[in-house]
PDB file of C-alpha atoms in Angstrom:
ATOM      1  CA  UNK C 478     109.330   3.611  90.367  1.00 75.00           C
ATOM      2  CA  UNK C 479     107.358   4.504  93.418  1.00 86.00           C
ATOM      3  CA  UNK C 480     104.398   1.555  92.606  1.00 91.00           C
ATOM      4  CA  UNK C 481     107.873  -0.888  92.277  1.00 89.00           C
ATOM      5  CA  UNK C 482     109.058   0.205  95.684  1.00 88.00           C
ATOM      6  CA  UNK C 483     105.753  -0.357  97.093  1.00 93.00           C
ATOM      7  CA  UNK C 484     104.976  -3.534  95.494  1.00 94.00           C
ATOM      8  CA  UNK C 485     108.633  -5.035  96.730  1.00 93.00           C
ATOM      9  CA  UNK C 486     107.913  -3.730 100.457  1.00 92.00           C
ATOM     10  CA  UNK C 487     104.571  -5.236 100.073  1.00 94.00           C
ATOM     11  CA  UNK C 488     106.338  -8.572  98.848  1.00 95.00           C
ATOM     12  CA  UNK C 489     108.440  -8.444 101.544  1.00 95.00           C
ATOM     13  CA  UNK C 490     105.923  -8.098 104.224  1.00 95.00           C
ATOM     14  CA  UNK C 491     107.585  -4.489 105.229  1.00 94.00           C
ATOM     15  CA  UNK C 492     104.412  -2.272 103.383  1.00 92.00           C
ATOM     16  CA  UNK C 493     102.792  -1.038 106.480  1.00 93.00           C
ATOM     17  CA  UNK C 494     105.743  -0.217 107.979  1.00 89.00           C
ATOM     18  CA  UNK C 495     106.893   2.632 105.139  1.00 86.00           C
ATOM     19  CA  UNK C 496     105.715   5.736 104.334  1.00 84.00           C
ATOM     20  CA  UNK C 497     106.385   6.089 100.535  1.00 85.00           C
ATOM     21  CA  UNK C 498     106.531  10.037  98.924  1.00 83.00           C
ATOM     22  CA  UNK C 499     108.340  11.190  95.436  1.00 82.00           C
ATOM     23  CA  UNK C 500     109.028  14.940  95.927  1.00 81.00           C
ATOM     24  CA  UNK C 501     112.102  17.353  94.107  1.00 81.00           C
ATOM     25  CA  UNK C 502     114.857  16.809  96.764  1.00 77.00           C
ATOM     26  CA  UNK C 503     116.263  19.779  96.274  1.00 78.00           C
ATOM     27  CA  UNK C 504     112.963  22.145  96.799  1.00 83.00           C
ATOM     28  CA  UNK C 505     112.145  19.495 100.024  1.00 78.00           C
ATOM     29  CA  UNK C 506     112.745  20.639 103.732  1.00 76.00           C
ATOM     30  CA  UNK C 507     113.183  18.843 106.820  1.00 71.00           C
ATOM     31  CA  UNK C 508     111.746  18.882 110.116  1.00 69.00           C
ATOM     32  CA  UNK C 509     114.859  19.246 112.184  1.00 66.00           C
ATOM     33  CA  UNK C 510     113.497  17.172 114.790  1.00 66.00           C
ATOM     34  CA  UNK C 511     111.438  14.426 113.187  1.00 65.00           C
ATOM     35  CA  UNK C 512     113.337  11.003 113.101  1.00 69.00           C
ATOM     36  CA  UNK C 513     113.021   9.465 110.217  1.00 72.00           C
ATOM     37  CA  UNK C 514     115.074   7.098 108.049  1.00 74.00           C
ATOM     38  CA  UNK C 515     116.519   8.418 104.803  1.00 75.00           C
ATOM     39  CA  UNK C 516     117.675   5.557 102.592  1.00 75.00           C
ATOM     40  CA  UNK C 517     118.413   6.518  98.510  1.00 77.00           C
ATOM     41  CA  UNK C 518     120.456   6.126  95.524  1.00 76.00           C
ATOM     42  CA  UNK C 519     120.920   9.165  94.343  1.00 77.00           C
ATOM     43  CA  UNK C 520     122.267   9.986  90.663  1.00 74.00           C
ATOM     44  CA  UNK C 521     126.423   9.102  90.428  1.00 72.00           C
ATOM     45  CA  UNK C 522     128.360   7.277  87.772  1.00 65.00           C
ATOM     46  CA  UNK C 523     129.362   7.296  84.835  1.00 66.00           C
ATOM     47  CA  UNK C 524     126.107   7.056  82.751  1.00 64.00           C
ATOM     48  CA  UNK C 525     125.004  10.796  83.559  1.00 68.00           C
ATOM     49  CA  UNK C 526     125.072  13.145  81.280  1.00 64.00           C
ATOM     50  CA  UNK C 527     126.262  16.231  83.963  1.00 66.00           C
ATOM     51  CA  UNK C 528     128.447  15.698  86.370  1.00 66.00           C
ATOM     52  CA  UNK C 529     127.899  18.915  88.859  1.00 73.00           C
ATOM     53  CA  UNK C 530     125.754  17.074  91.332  1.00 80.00           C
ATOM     54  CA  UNK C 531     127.391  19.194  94.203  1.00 80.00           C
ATOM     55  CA  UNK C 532     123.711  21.053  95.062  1.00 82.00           C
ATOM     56  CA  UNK C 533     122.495  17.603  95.532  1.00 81.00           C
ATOM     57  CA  UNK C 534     125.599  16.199  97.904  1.00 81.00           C
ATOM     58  CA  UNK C 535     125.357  19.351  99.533  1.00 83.00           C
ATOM     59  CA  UNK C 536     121.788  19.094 100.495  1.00 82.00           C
ATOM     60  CA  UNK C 537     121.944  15.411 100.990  1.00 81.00           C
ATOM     61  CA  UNK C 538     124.760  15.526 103.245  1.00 81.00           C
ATOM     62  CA  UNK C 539     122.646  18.242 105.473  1.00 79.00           C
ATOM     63  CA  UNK C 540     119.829  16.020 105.734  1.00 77.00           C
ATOM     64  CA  UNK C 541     121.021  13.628 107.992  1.00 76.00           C
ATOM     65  CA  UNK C 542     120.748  15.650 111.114  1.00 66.00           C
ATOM     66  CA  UNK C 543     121.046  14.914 114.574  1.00 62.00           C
ATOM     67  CA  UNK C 544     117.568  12.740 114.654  1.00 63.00           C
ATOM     68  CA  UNK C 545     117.623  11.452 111.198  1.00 73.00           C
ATOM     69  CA  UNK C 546     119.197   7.839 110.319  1.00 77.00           C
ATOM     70  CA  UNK C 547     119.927   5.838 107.221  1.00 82.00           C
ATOM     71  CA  UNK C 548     122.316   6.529 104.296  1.00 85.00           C
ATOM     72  CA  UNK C 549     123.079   6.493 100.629  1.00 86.00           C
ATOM     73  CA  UNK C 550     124.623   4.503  97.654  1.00 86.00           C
ATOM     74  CA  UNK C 551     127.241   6.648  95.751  1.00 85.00           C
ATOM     75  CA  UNK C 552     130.100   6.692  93.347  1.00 84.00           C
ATOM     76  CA  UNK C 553     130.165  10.152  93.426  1.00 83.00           C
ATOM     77  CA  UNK C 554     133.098  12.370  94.643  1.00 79.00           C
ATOM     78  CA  UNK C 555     132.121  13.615  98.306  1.00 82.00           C
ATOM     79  CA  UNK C 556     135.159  16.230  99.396  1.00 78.00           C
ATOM     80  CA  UNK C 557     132.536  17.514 102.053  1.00 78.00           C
ATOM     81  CA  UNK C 558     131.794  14.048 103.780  1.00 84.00           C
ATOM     82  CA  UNK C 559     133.159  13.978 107.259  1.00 85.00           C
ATOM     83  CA  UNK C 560     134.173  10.427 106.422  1.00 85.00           C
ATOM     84  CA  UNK C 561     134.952   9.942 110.222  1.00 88.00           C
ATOM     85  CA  UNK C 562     130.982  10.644 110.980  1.00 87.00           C
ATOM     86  CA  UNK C 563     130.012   7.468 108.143  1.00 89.00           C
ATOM     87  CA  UNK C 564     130.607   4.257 107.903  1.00 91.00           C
ATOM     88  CA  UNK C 565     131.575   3.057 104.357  1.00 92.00           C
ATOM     89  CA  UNK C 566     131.035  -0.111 103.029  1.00 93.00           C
ATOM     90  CA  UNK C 567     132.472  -0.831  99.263  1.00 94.00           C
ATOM     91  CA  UNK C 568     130.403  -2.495  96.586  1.00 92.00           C
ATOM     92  CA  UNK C 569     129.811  -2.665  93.023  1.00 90.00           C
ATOM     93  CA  UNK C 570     126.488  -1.192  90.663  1.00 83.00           C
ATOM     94  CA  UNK C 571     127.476  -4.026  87.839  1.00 83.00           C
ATOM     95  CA  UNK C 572     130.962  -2.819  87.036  1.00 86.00           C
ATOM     96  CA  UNK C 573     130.920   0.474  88.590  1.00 85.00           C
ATOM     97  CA  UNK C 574     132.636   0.469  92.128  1.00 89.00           C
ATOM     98  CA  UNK C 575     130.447   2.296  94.898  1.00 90.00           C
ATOM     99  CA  UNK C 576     129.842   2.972  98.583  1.00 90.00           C
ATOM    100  CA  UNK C 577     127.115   2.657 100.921  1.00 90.00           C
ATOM    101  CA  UNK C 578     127.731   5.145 103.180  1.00 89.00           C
ATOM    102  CA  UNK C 579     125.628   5.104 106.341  1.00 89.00           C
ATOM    103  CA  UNK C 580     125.512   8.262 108.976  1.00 85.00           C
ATOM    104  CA  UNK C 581     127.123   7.393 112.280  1.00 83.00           C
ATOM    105  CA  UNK C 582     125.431   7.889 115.653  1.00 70.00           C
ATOM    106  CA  UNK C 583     123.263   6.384 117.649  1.00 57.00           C
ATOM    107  CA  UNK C 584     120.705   3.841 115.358  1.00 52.00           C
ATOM    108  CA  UNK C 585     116.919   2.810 116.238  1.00 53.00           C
ATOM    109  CA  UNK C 586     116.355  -0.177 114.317  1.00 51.00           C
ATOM    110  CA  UNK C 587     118.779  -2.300 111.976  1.00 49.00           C
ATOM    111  CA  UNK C 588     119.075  -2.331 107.982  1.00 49.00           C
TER     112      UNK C 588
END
């Protein structure tokens, strides 16, 4: 997945720009003062096979600190999103209905 990505920011003239890494989320840490853009699709819908994804949420939610941007494509159930601290916008994986929810605050750059 990782020579994909690459080869699609290359396409789109973006390469050099992007700083691509695959790493276990969950055993990853931060710098708390780096800023960075965080941009995924994490697991959600219906085609897992668990649905405890909480750790995950939990971790991913904590991520976007004060200096850190982006957001996140999910289906999955978020009771611990501050929803007033995201904005949401609705859209569809084929038939599965989503949100891209993208951290509030002050933004460097567009996406």
């Amino acid at each position: 997945m990782l020579a994909l990505a690459k080869a699609n920011a290359d396409k789109a003239g973006v390469a050099d720009t992007i700083y691509f890494e695959a790493k276990d989320f969950l055993k990853t840490t931060f710098p708390a003062k780096e800023t960075s853009w965080l941009i995924t699709n994490p697991p959600y819908g219906k085609r897992l096979i668990t649905t405890d994804l909480s750790a995950l949420y939990e971790k991913l939610l904590a991520s976007y600190q004060e200096f850190w941007q982006g957001g996140f494509i999910s289906s999955y159930q978020l009771p611990h999103l501050k929803k007033e601290e995201w904005n949401e916008k609705k859209l569809f994986n084929g038939d599965e209905e989503c949100s891209f929810w993208r951290k509030k605050g002050k933004q460097k750059g567009s996406i």
